Coordinates of C-alpha atoms and ligand atoms in Angstrom, one line a residue:
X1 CA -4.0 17.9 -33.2
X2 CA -7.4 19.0 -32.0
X3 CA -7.8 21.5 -29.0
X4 CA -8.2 20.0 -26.0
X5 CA -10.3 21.2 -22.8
X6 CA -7.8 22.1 -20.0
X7 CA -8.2 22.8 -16.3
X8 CA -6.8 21.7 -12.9
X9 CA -7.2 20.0 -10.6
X10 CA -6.1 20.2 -6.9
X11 CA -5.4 16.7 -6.1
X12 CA -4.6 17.2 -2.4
X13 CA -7.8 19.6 -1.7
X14 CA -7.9 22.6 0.1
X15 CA -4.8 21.8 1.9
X16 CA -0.8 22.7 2.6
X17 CA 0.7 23.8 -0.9
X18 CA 4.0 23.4 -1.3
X19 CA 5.5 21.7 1.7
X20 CA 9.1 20.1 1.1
X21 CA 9.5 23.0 -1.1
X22 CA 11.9 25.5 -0.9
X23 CA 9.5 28.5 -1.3
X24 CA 7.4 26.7 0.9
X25 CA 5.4 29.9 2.6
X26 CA 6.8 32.4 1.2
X27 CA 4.4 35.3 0.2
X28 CA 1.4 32.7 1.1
X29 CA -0.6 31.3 3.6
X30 CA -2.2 28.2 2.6
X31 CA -5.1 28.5 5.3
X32 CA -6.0 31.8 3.4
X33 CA -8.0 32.2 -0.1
X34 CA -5.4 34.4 -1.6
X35 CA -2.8 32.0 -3.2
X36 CA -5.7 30.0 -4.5
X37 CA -7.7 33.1 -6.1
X38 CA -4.2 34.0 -8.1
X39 CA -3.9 30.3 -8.8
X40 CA -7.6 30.3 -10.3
X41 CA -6.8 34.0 -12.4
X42 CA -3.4 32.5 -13.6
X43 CA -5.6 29.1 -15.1
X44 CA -8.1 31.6 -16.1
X45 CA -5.4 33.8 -18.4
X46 CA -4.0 30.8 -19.7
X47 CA -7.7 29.3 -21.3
X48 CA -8.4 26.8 -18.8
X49 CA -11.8 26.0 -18.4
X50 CA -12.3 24.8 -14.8
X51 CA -10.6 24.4 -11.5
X52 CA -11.5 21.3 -9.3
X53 CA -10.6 21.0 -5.8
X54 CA -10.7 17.4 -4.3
X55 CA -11.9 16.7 -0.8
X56 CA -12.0 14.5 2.1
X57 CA -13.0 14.7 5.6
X58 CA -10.1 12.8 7.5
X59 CA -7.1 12.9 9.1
X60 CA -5.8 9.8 6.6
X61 CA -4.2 6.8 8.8
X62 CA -4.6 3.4 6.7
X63 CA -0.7 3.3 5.7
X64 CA 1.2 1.6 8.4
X65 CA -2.3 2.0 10.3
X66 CA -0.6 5.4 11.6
X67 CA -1.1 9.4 10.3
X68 CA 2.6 9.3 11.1
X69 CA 3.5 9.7 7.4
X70 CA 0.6 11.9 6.0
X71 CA 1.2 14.6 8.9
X72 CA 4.8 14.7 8.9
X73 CA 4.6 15.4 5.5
X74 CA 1.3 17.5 5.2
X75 CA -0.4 14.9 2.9
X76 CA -3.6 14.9 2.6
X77 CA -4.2 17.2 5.9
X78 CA -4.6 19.5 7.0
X79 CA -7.4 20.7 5.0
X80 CA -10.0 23.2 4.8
X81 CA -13.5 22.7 3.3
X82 CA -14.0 23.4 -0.5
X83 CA -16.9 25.5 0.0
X84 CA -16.3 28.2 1.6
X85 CA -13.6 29.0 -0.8
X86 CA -15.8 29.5 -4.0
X87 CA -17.0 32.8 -3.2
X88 CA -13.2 34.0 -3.0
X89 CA -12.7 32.0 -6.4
X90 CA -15.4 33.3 -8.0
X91 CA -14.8 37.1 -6.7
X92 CA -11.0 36.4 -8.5
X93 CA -12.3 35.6 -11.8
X94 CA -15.0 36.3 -14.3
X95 CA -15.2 33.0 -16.9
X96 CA -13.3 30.0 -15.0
X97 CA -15.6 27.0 -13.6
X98 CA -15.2 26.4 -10.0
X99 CA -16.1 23.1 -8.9
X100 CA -15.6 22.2 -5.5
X101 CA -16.3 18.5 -4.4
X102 CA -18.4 17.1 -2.2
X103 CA -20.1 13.9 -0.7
X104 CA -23.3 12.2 -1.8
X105 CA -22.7 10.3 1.4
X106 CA -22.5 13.0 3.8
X107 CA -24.4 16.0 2.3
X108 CA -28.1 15.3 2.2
X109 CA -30.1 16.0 -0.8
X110 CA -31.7 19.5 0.6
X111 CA -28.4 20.5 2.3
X112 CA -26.4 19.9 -1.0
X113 CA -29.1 20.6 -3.0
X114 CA -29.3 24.4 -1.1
X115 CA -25.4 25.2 -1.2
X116 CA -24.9 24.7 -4.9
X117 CA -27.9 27.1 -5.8
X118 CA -27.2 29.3 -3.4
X119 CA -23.3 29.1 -5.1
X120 CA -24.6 29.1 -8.2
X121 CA -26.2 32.2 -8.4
X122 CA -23.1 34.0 -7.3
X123 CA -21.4 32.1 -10.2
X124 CA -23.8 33.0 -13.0
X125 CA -23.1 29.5 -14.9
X126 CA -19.5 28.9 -13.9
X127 CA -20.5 26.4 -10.8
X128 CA -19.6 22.9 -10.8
X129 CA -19.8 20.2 -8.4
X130 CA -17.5 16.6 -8.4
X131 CA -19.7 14.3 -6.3
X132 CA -17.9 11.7 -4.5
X133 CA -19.5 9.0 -2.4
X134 CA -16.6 8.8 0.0
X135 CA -15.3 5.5 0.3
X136 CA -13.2 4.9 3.6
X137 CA -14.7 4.0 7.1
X138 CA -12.9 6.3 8.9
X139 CA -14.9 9.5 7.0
X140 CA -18.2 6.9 7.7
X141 CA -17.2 7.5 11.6
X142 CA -17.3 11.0 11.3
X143 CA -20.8 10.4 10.4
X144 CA -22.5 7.9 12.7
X145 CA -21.9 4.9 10.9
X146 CA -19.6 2.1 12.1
X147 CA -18.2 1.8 8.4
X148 CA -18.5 2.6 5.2
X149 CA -21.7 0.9 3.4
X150 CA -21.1 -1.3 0.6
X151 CA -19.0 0.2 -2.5
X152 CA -22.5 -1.2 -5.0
X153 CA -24.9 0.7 -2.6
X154 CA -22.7 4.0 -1.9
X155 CA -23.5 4.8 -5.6
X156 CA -27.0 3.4 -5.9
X157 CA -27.3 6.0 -2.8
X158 CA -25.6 8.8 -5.1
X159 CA -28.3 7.8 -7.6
X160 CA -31.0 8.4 -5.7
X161 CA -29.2 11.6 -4.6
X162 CA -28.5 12.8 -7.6
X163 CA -32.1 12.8 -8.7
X164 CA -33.4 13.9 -5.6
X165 CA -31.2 17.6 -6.0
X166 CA -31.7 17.6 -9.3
X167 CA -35.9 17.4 -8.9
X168 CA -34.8 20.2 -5.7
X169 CA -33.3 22.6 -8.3
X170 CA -36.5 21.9 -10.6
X171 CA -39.1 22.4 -8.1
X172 CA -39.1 25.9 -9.2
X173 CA -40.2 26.9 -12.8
X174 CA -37.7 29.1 -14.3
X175 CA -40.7 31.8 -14.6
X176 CA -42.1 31.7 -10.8
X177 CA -40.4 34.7 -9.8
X178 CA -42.7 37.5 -11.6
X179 CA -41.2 40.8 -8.8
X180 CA -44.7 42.3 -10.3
X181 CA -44.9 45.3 -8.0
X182 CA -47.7 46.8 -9.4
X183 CA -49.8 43.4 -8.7
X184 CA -48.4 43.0 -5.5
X185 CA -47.0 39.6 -6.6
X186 CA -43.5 38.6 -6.1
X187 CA -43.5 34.6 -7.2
X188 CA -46.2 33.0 -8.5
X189 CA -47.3 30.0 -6.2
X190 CA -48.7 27.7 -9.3
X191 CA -45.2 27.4 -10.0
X192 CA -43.8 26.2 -6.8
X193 CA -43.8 22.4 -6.3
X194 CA -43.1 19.9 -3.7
X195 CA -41.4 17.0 -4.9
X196 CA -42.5 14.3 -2.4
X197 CA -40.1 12.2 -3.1
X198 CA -40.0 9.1 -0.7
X199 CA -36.9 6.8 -1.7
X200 CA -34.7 3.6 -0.5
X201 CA -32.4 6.2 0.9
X202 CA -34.1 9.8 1.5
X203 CA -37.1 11.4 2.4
X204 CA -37.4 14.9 0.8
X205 CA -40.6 16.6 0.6
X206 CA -39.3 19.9 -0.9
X207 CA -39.7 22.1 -2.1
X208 CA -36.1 24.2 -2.3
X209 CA -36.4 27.4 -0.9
X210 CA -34.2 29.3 -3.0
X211 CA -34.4 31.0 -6.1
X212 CA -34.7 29.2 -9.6
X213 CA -31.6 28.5 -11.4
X214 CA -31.0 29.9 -15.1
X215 CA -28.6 26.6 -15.1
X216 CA -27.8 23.8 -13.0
X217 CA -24.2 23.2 -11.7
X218 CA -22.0 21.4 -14.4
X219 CA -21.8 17.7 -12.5
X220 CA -18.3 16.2 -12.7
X221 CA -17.7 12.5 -11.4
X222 CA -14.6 10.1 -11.3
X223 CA -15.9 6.2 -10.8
X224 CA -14.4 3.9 -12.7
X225 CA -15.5 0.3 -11.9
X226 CA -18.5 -0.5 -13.1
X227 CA -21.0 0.9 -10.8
X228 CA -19.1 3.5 -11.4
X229 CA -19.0 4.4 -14.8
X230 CA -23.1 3.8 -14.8
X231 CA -23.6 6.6 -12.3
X232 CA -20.8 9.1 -14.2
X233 CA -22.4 7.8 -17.8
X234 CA -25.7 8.1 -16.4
X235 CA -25.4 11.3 -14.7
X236 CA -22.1 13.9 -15.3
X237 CA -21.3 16.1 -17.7
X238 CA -17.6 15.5 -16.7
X239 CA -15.6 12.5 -16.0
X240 CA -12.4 12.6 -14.5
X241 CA -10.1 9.7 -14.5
X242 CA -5.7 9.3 -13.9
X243 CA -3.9 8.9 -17.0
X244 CA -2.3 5.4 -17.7
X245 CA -1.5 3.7 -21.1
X246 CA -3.3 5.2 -23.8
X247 CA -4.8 1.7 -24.6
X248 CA -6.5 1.9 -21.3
X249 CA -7.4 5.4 -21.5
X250 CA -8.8 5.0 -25.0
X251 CA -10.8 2.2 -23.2
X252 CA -12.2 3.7 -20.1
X253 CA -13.7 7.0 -22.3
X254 CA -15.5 4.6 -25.3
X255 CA -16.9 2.3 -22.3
X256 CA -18.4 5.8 -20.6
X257 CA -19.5 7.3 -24.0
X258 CA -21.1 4.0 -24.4
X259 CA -22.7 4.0 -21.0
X260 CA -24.0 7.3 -21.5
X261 CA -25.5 6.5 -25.1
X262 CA -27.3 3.6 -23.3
X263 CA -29.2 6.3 -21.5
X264 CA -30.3 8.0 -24.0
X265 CA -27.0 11.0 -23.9
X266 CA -25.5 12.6 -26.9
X267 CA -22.0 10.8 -25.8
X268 CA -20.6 14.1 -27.0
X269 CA -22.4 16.5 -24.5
X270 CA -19.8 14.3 -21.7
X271 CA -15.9 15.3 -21.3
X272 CA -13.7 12.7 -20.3
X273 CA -10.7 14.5 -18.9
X274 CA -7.8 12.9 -17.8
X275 CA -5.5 14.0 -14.8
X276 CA -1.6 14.1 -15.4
X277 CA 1.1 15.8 -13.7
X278 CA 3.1 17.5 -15.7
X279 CA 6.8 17.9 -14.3
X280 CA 8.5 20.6 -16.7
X281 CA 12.1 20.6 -16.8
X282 CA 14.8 23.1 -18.9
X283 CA 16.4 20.4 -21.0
X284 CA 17.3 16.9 -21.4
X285 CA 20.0 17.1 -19.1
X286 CA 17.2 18.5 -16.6
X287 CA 15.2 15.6 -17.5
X288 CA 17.7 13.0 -17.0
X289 CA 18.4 14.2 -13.8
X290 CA 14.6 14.6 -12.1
X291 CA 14.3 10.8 -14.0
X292 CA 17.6 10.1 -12.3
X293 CA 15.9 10.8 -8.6
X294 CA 12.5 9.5 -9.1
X295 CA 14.6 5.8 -10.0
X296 CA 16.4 6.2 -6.8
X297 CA 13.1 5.4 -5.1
X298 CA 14.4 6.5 -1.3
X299 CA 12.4 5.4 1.5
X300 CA 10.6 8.9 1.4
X301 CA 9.6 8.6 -2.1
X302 CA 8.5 5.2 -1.3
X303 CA 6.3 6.7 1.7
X304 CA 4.6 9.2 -0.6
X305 CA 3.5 6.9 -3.5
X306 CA 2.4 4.6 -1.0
X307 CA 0.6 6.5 1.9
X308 CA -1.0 8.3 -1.5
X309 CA -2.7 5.0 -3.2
X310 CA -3.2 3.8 0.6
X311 CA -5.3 7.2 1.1
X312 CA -7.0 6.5 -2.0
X313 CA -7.7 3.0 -1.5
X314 CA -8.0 2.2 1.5
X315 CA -5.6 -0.8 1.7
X316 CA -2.5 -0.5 3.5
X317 CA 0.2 -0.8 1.1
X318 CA 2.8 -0.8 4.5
X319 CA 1.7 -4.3 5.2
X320 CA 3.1 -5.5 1.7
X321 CA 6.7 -7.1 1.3
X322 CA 8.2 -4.5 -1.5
X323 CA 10.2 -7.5 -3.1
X324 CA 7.0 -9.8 -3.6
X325 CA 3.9 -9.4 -6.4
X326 CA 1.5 -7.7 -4.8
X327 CA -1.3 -10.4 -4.0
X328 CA -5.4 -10.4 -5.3
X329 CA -6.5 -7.2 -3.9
X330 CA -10.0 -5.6 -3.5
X331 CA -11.1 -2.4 -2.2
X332 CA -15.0 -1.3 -0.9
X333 CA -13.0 2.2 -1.7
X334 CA -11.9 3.3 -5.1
X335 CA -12.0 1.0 -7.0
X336 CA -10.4 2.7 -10.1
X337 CA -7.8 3.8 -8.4
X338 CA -6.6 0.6 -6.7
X339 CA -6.8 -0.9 -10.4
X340 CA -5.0 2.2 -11.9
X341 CA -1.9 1.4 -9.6
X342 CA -1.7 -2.2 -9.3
X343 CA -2.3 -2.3 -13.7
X344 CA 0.5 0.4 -14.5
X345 CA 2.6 -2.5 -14.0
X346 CA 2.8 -5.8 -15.7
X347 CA 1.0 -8.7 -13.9
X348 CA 3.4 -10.6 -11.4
X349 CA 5.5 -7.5 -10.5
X350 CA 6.9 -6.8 -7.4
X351 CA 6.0 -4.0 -5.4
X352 CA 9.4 -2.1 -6.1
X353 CA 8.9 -2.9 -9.2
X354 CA 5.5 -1.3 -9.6
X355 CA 6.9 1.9 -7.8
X356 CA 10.0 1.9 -10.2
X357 CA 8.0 2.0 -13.4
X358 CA 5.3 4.5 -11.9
X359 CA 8.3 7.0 -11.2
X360 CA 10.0 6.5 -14.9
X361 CA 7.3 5.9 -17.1
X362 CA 4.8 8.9 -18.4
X363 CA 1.8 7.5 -16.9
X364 CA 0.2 10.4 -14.5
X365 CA 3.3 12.1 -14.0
X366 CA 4.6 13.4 -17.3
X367 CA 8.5 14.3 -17.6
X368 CA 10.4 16.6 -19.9
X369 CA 10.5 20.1 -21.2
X370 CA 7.6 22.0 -22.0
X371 CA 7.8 20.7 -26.2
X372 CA 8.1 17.6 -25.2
X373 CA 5.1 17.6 -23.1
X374 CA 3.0 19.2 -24.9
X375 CA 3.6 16.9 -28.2
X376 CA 3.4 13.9 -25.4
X377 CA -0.2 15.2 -24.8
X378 CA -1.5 15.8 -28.6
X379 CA -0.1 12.8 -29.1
X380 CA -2.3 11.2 -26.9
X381 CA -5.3 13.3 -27.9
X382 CA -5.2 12.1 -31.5
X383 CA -4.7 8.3 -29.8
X384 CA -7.3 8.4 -26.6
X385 CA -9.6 10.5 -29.0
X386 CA -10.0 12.5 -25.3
X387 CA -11.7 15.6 -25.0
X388 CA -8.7 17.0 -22.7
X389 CA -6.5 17.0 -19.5
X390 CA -6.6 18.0 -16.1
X391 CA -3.0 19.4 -14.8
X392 CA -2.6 18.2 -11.2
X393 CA -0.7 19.4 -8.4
X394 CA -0.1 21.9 -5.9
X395 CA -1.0 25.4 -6.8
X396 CA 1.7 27.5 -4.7
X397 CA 3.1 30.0 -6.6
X398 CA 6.4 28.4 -7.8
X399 CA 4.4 25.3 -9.1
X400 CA 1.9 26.9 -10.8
X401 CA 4.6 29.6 -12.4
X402 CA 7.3 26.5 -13.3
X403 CA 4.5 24.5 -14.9
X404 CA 2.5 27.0 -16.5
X405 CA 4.6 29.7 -17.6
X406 CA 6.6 27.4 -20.3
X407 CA 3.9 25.1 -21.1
X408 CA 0.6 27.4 -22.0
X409 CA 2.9 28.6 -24.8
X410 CA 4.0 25.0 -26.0
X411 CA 0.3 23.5 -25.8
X412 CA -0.8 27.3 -28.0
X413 CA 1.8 26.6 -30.7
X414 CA 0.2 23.3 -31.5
X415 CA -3.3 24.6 -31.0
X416 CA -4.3 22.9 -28.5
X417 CA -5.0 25.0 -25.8
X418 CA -7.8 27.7 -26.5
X419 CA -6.5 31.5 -25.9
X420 CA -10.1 33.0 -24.8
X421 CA -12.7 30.9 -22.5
X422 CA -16.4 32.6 -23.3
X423 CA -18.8 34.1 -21.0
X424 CA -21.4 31.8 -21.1
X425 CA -20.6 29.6 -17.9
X426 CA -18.7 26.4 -17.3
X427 CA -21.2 24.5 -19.3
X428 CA -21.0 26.7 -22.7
X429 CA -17.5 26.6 -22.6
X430 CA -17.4 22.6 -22.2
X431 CA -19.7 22.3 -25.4
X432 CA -17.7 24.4 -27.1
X433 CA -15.8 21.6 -28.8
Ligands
FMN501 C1 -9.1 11.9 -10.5 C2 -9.9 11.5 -9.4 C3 -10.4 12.5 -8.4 C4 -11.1 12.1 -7.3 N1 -11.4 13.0 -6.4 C5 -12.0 12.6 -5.2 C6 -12.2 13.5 -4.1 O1 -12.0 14.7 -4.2 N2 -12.7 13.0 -3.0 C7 -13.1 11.7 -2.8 O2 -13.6 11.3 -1.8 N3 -12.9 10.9 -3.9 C8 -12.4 11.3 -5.0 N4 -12.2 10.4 -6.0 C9 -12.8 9.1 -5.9 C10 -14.0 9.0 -6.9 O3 -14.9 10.0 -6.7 C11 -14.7 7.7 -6.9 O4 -15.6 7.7 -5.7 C12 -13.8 6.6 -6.8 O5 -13.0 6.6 -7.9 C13 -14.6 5.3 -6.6 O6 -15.1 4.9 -7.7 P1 -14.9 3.5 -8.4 O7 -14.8 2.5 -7.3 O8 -16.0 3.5 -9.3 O9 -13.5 3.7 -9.1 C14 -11.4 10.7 -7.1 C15 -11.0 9.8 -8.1 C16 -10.3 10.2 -9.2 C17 -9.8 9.1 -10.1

């Protein structure tokens, strides 16, 4: 077993933690930075090396073509923006990465481009960004657009946008600021570009108008269709993607490694992480009985797995009889995801069925005591050949203290989890191994 990169990653944003819990509240207030800074110190002690907060910018109605589900049981909203938060983050710790998410389809270049540096230099190195392109028509709205342009296009968009902040951050030579009192000369303007940069999808003349960066923000990306993996291959230094069978995990990371050799990448310089949720229990009795719910599959459990992949997708999973196969589906969402949940079944199955084998099989969700875990996850190291996980789920205090308290431990003993991050940003530590 080989150690493995760790970090989290807040699946449901910058939203209610903890509701249906019993500590639900207590000693926190979601709205406020606090339980998310000791979230981000915790990860930090235990060797993690970055935090990832997901986002999205609507109140989510595609399942059962209502928000009746999502906000009577706080899914998905309501949620803050990422951004704000990374200051308070970044104030908590001194060597975690903070990457906040954000859309290549609603941020423009300059905007975007402005934020990160300006974010960056508070984080000395330790700033990443996921860029998402934003798939559902309902976040399009909130824009000016009658729906969301065409999945192909949304990325060759995050291309172009891509390139154009990345040629922002670079319009600045790392040397232009000289602060020469003595000559009178603060930056030198030889070294002070525009970038004129006149594309299919922007019109940015540049150049920024903040301060050079030492380093650029780590980039992190999730597509997985095909598009997809070109732009993250092309492009991020980190690729997330959900756990499934290891066959398919193994596949998805050699196809990316490949797509980024293509373009001329050391396919080692990229970290494929993959998200699981690990659900720790005391024992095998423990585990037996948490397996023992999950295969009741009530009507609520039914709700939350499906307004979840309904949010995701955008396809409206209500509409589907639960006893038939699922029919031919297609998505100009997430792709990846849509494929994720309709594969982690055989072909043919039912709905129910799909939802029964998602609750009992390790897939995303990972069952058992903290041993069993973490030899489930060096296991599928040595077999995916991965460069490490993402833990996912909410980061109240009794979910972060049940899942982390027994399992840093358990994933130390087998050396797999590093005890000391180092102090030369998000990026340093990634290369590491
Ligand atoms: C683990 C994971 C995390 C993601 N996080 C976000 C997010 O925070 N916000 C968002 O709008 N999309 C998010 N996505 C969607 C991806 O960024 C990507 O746009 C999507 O998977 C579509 O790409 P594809 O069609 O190539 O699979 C996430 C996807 C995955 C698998």
């Amino acid at each position: 077993m080989a150690l493995q990169h760790f970090g989290w990653f807040l699946g449901a944003g910058f939203g209610v933690q903890g509701w249906g819990d019993p500590t639900y509240g207590i000693g926190y207030d979601w709205k406020k930075p606090r339980v998310y800074q000791d979230a981000a110190a915790r990860f930090e002690a235990s060797g993690f090396d970055l935090f990832i907060i997901e986002d999205g910018v609507t109140v989510p109605d595609t399942y059962g073509g209502t928000a009746e589900v999502n906000l009577a049981n706080a899914r998905f909203v309501p949620k803050h923006d990422p951004l704000p938060l990374v200051p308070y983050l970044l104030a908590a710790t001194s060597k975690l990465g903070i990457v906040p998410t954000l859309s290549a389809s609603f941020y423009e270049p300059f905007t975007a481009a402005r934020l990160l540096a300006t974010l960056q230099h508070f984080a000395e190195g330790r700033l990443g960004f996921n860029v998402v392109t934003s798939g559902s028509d309902i976040a399009a709205q909130n824009y000016g657009l009658d729906k969301q342009i065409d999945h192909d296009r949304r990325y060759d968009r995050a291309e172009e946008w891509v390139q154009v902040v990345r040629a922002l951050w670079r319009s600045w030579d790392a040397d232009a600021i000289l602060e020469d009192a003595a000559g009178g000369v603060f930056a030198d303007f030889t070294k002070v570009r525009t970038i004129d940069h006149k594309g299919e999808f922007f019109q940015v003349r540049g150049p920024l108008n903040t301060a050079p960066l030492a380093e650029e923000p780590v980039m992190v990306q999730a597509g997985a269709s095909g598009k997809g993996q070109d732009f993250a291959g092309r492009n991020s230094d980190v690729i997330l993607q959900l756990a499934s069978t290891p066959e398919r995990m193994k596949a998805y990371r050699e196809s990316v490694r490949s797509v980024a050799a293509s373009f001329g990448r050391d396919a080692d310089d990229i970290k494929v992480l993959f998200v699981v949720q690990p659900i720790v229990t005391a024992n095998a009795a423990e585990t037996a009985d948490v397996r023992g719910h999950r295969a009741e599959l009530t009507q609520a459990a039914i709700d939350e797995a499906l307004q979840g992949v309904s949010y995701l997708s955008g396809v409206d999973f209500k509409k589907f009889d639960l006893d038939a196969p699922l029919p031919e589906l297609t998505t100009n969402s997430n792709q990846g995801t849509l494929d994720n949940f309709v594969k982690s079944a055989p072909a043919g199955s039912t709905l129910r069925e799909i939802l029964q084998l998602r609750a009992n099989k390790d897939g995303l969700a990972v069952i058992g005591t903290a041993d069993e875990i973490a030899d489930h996850l060096g296991s599928l190291a040595d077999e995916v050949g991965g460069d490490g996980f993402l833990f996912t789920g909410q980061v109240h205090p009794a979910n972060v203290h049940r899942t982390l308290d027994p399992l840093v431990p358990a994933l130390r003993r087998r050396g797999l989890l590093r005890t000391e991050l180092g102090d030369g940003g998000l990026r340093s530590n990634l290369l590491d191994f």
